[in-house]
mmCIF file of C-alpha atoms in Angstrom:
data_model
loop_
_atom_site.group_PDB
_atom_site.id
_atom_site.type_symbol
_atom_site.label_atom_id
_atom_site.label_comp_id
_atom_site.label_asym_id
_atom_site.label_seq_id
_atom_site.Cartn_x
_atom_site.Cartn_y
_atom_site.Cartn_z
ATOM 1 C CA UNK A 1 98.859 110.932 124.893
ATOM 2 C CA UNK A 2 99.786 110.152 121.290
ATOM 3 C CA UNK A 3 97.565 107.538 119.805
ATOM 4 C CA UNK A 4 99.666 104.246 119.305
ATOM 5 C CA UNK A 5 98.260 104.153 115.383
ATOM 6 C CA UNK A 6 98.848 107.928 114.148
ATOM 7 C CA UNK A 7 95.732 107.875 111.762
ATOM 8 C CA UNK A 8 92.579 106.785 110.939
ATOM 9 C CA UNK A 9 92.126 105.370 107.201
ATOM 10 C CA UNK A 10 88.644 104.644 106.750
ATOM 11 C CA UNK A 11 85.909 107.293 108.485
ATOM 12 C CA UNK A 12 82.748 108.472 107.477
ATOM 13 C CA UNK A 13 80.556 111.851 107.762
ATOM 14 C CA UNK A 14 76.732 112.654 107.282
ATOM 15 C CA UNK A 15 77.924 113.382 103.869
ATOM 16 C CA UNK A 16 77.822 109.599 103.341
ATOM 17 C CA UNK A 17 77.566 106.691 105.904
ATOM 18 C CA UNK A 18 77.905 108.745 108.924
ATOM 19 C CA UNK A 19 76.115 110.521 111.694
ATOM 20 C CA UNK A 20 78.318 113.713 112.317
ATOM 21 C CA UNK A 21 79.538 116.264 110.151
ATOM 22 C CA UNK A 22 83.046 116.707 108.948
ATOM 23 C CA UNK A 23 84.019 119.241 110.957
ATOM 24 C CA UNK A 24 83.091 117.210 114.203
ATOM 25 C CA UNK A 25 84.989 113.806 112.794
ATOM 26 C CA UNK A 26 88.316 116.337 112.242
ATOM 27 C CA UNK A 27 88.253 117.411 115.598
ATOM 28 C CA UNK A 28 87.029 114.127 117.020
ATOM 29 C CA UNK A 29 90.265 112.689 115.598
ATOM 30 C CA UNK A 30 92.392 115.621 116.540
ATOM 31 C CA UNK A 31 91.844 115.179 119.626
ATOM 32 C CA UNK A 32 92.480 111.184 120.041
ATOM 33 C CA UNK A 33 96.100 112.362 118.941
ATOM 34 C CA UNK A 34 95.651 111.129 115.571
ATOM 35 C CA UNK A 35 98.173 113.196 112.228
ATOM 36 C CA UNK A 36 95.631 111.518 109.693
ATOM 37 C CA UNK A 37 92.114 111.119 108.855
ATOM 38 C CA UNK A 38 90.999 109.844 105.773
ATOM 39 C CA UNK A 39 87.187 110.644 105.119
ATOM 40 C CA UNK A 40 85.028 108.150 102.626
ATOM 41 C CA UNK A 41 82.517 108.476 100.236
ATOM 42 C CA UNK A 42 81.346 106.262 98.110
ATOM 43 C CA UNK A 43 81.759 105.851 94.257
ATOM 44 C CA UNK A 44 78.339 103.775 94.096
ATOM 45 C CA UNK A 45 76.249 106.145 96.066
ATOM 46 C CA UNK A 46 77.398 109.554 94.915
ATOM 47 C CA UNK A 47 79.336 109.268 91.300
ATOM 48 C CA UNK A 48 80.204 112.080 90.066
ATOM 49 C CA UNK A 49 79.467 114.175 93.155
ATOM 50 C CA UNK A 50 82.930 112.531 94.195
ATOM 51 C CA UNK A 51 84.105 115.700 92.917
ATOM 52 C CA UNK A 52 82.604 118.139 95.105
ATOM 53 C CA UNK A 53 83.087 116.029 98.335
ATOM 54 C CA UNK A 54 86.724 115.800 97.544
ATOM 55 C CA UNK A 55 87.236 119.317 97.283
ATOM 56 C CA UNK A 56 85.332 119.662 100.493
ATOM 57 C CA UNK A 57 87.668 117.497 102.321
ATOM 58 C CA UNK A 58 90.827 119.017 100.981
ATOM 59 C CA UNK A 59 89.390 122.414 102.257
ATOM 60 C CA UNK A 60 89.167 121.281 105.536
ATOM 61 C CA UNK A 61 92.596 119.866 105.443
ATOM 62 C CA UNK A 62 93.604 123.505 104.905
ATOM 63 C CA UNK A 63 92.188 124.715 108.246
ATOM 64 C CA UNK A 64 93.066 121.533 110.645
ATOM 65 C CA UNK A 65 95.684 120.764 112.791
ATOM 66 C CA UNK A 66 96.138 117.440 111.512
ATOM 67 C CA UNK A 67 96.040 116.134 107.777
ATOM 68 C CA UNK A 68 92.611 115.348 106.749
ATOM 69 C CA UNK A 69 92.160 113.485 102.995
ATOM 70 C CA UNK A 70 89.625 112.456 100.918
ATOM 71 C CA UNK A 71 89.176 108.496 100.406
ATOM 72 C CA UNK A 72 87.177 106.439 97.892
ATOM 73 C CA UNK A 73 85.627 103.102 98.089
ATOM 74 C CA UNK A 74 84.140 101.631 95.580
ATOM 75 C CA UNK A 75 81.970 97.752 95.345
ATOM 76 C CA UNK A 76 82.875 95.149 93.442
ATOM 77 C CA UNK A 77 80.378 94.210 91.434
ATOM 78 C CA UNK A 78 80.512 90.662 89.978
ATOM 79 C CA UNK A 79 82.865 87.349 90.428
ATOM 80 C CA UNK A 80 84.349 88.995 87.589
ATOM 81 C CA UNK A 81 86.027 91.593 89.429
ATOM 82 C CA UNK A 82 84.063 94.402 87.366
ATOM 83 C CA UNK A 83 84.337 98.019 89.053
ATOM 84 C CA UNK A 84 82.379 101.237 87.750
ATOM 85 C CA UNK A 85 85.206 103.648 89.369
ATOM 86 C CA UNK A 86 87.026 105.555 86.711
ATOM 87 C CA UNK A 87 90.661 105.767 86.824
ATOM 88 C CA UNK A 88 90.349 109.637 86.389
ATOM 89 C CA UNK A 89 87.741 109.564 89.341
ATOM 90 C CA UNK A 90 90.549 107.362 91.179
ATOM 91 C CA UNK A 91 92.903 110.004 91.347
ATOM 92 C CA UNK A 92 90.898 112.570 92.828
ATOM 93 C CA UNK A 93 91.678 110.683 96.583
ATOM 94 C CA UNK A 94 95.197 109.216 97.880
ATOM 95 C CA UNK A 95 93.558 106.620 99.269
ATOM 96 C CA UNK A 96 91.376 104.433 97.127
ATOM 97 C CA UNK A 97 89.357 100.826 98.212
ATOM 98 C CA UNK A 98 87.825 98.123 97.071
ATOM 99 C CA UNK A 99 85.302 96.119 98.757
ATOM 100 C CA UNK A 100 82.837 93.277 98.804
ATOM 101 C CA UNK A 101 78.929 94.423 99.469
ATOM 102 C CA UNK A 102 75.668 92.328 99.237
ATOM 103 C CA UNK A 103 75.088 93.211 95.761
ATOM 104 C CA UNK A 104 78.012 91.355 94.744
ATOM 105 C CA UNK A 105 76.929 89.352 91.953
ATOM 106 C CA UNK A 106 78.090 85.669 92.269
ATOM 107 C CA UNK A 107 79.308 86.362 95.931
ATOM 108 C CA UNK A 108 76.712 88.122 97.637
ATOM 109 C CA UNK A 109 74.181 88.023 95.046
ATOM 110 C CA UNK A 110 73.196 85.215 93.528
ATOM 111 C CA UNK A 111 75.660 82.876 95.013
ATOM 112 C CA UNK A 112 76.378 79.371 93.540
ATOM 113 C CA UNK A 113 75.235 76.627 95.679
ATOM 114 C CA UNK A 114 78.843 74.917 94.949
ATOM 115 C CA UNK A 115 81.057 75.300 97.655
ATOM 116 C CA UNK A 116 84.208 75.161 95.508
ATOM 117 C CA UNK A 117 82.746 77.232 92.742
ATOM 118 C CA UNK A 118 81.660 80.098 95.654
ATOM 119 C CA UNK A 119 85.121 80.239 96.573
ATOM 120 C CA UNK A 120 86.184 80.064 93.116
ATOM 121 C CA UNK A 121 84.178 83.770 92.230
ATOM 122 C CA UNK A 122 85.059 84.839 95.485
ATOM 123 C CA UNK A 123 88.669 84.636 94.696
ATOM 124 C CA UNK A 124 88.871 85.542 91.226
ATOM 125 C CA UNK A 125 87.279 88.580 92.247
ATOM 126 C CA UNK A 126 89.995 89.629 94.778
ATOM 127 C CA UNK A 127 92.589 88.705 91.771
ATOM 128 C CA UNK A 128 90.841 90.585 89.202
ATOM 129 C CA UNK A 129 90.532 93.775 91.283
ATOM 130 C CA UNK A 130 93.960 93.573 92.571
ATOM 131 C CA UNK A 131 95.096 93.030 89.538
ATOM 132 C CA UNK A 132 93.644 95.780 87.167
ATOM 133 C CA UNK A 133 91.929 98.294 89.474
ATOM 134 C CA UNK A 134 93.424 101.386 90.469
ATOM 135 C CA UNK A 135 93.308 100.895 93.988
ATOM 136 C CA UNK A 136 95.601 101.618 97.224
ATOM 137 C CA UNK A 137 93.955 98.601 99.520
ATOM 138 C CA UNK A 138 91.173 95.789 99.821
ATOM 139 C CA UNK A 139 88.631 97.242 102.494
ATOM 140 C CA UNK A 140 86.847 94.590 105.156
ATOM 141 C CA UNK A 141 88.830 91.506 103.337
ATOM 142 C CA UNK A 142 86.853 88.466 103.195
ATOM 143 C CA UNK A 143 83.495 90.493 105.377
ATOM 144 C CA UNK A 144 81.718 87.359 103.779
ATOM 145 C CA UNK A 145 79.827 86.239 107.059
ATOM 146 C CA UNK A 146 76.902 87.785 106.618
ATOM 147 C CA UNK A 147 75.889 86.854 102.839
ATOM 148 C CA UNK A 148 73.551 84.197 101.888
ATOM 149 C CA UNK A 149 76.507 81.596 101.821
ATOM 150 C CA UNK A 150 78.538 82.235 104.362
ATOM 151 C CA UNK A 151 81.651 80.936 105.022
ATOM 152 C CA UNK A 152 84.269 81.186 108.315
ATOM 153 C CA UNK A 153 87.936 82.943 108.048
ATOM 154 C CA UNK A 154 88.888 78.939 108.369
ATOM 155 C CA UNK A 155 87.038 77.850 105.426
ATOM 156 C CA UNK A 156 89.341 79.752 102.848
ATOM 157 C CA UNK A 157 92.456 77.711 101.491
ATOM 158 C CA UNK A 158 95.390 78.139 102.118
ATOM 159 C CA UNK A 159 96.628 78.268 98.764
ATOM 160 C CA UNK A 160 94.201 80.747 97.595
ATOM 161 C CA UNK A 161 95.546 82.848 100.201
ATOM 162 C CA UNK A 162 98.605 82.636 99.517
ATOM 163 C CA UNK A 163 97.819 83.461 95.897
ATOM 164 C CA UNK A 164 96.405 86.621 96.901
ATOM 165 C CA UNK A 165 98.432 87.805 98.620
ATOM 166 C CA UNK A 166 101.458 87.190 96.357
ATOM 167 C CA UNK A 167 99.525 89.220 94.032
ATOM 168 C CA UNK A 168 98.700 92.537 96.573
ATOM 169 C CA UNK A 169 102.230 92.410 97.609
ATOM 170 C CA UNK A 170 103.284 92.584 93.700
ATOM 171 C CA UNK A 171 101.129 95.247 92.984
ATOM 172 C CA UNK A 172 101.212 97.215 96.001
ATOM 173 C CA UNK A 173 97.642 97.156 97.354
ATOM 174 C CA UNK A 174 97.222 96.983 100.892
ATOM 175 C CA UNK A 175 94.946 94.920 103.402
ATOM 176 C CA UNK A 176 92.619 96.791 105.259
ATOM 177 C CA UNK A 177 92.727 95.995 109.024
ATOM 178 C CA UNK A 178 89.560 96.795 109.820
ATOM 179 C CA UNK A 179 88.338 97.756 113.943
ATOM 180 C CA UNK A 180 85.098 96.421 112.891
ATOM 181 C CA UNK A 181 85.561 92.969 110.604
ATOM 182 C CA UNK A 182 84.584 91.141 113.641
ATOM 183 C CA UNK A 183 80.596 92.554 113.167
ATOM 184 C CA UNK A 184 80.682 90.506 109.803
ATOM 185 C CA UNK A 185 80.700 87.527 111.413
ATOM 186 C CA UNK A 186 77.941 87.048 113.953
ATOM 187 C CA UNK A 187 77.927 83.548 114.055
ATOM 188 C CA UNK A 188 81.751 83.001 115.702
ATOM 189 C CA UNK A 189 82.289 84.632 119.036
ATOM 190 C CA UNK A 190 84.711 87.078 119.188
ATOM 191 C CA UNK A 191 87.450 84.898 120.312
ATOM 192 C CA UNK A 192 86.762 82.132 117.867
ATOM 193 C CA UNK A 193 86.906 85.177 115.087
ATOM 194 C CA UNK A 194 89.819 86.546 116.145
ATOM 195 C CA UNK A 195 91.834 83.067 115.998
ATOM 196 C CA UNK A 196 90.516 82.304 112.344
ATOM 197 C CA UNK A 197 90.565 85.686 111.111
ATOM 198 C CA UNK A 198 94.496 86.195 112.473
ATOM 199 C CA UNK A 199 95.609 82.966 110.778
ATOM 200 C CA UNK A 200 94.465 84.389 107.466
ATOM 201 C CA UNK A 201 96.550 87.767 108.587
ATOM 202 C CA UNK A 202 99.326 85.673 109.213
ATOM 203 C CA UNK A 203 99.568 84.332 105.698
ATOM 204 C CA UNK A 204 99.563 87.902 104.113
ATOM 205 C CA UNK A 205 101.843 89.209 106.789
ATOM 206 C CA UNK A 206 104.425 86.381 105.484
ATOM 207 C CA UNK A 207 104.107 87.523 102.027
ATOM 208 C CA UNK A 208 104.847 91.154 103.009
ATOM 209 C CA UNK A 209 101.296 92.623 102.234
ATOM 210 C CA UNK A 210 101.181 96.030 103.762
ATOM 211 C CA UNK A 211 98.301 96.528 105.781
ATOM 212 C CA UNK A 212 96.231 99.649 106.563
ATOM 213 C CA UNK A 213 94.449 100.569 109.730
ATOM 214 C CA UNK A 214 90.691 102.246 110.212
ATOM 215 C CA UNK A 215 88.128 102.404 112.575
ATOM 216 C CA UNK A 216 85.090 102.238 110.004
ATOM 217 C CA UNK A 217 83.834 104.757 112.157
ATOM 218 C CA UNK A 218 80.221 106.192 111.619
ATOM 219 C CA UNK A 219 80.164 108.541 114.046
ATOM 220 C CA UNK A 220 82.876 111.046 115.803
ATOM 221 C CA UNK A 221 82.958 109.291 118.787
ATOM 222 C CA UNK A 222 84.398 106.117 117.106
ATOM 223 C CA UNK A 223 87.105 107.687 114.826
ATOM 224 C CA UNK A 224 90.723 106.902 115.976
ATOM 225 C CA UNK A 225 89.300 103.185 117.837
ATOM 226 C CA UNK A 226 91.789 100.564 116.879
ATOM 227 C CA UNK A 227 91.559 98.964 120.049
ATOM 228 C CA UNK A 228 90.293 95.494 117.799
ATOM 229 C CA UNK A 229 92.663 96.111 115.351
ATOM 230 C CA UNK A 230 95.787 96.369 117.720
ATOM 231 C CA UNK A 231 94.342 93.124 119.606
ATOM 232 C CA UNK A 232 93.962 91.300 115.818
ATOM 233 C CA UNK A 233 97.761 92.496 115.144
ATOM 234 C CA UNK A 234 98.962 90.840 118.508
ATOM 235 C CA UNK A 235 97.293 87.605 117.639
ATOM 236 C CA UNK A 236 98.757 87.771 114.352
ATOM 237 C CA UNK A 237 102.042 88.998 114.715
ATOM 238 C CA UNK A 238 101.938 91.580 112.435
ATOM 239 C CA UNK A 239 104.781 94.560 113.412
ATOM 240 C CA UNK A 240 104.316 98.327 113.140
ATOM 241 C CA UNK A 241 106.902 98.172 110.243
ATOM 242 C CA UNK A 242 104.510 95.860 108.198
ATOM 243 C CA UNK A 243 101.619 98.932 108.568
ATOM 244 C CA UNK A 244 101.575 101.273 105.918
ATOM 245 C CA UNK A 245 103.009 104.827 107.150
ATOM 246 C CA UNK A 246 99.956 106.499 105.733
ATOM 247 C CA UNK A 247 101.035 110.549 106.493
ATOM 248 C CA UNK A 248 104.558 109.784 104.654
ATOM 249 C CA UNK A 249 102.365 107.905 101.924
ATOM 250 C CA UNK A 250 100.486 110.867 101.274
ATOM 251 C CA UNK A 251 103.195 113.281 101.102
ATOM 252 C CA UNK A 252 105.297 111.445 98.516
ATOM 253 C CA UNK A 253 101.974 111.292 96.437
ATOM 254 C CA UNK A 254 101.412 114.932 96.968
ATOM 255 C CA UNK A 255 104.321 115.589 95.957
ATOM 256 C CA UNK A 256 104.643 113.428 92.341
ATOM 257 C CA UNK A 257 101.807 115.237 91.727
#
């Protein structure tokens, strides 16, 4: 049976975050029913080596029976929106993120005890980043729950939302709907997660932000899971048309290039 989201945008190997090697995530996602895998590495851990592991993945791609690419994520690194990816770097994948970690200075790092002013860096970051980064799509949005000031889906305003997303639909950049953004947040249940975290969804779905889908898997076994995801776009009423077609995606940028 066909899987119900044809791809997977966000796994990893043992060449970076994950357990298995790349052969056994392509065939682990070949055989859910998936057309796409994209495979991650990381700008902060490897640099350069970006290079190599790209080519890697593209020689796979050559050999499978599905499409397999190479994908990028890179940190942010301050409330200033600051990334160390290179635009030239950037190209080497068709799928490129961005993403919050704990070393997020101002955020995750060294947060200010201010409320207002946390939300304020937190914010401006996004902006910043989806403003002058060469990126394709936030990754984890908001996976704040777990840093030294944490705050709830609920606790972000409205407006600043709204801003946001204005600005990702403007320049194209996608949010990342993530099978595993629920782990952030140990402090809601599940349930209570899912109704804060799909009112935010709701607010970018209205302003015609296109979303991606991934499993964040780790291992083989959990590539092609968007069984959170789907149950996140139900609660949020987000439609298939408002998910980025990632295959066709990667075509067209194939072939402009």
């Amino acid at each position: 049976m066909t899987n119900t989201l044809p791809y997977d945008a966000h796994v990893y190997t043992n060449a970076s975050e994950g357990r298995d090697s790349l052969r056994e995530v392509v065939r682990a996602a070949y055989a859910c029913g998936l057309e796409l895998v994209a495979i991650a590495n990381s700008y902060d851990r490897v640099g350069e080596d970006l290079r190599d592991q790209a080519r890697e993945v593209v020689r796979a791609s050559s050999h499978a029976p599905l499409m397999v690419i190479p994908a990028i994520e890179t940190a942010i690194q301050d409330a200033v929106g600051t990334i160390g990816l290179t635009d030239e770097l950037a190209r080497l994948a068709p799928v490129v993120y961005a993403h919050l970690s704990g070393r997020t200075r101002g955020i995750a790092a060294s947060p200010p005890a201010s409320k207002s002013r946390y939300l304020s860096n937190l914010f401006q970051a996004l902006l910043n980043v989806v403003d002058r980064a060469p990126i394709t799509a936030l990754a984890r949005p908001f996976n704040i729950g777990q840093f030294p000031a944490p705050l709830t889906p609920a606790q972000l305003p409205p407006s600043a939302l709204d801003e946001l997303a204005a600005a990702m639909e403007e320049r194209d950049v996608a949010f990342e709907l993530n099978n595993q953004i629920h782990w952030w947040f140990p402090e809601l249940t599940v349930d209570e997660f899912t109704g804060e975290y799909s009112r935010v969804l709701e607010i970018f779905a209205a302003q015609n932000v296109k979303f991606l889908v991934s499993s964040d898997a780790r291992s083989a076994a959990a590539v092609g899971n968007h069984a959170y995801v789907l149950r996140l776009m139900k609660a949020a009423s987000i439609e298939r048309s408002q998910v980025v077609d990632l295959p066709r995606f990667v075509r067209r940028k194939m072939e402009r290039n």
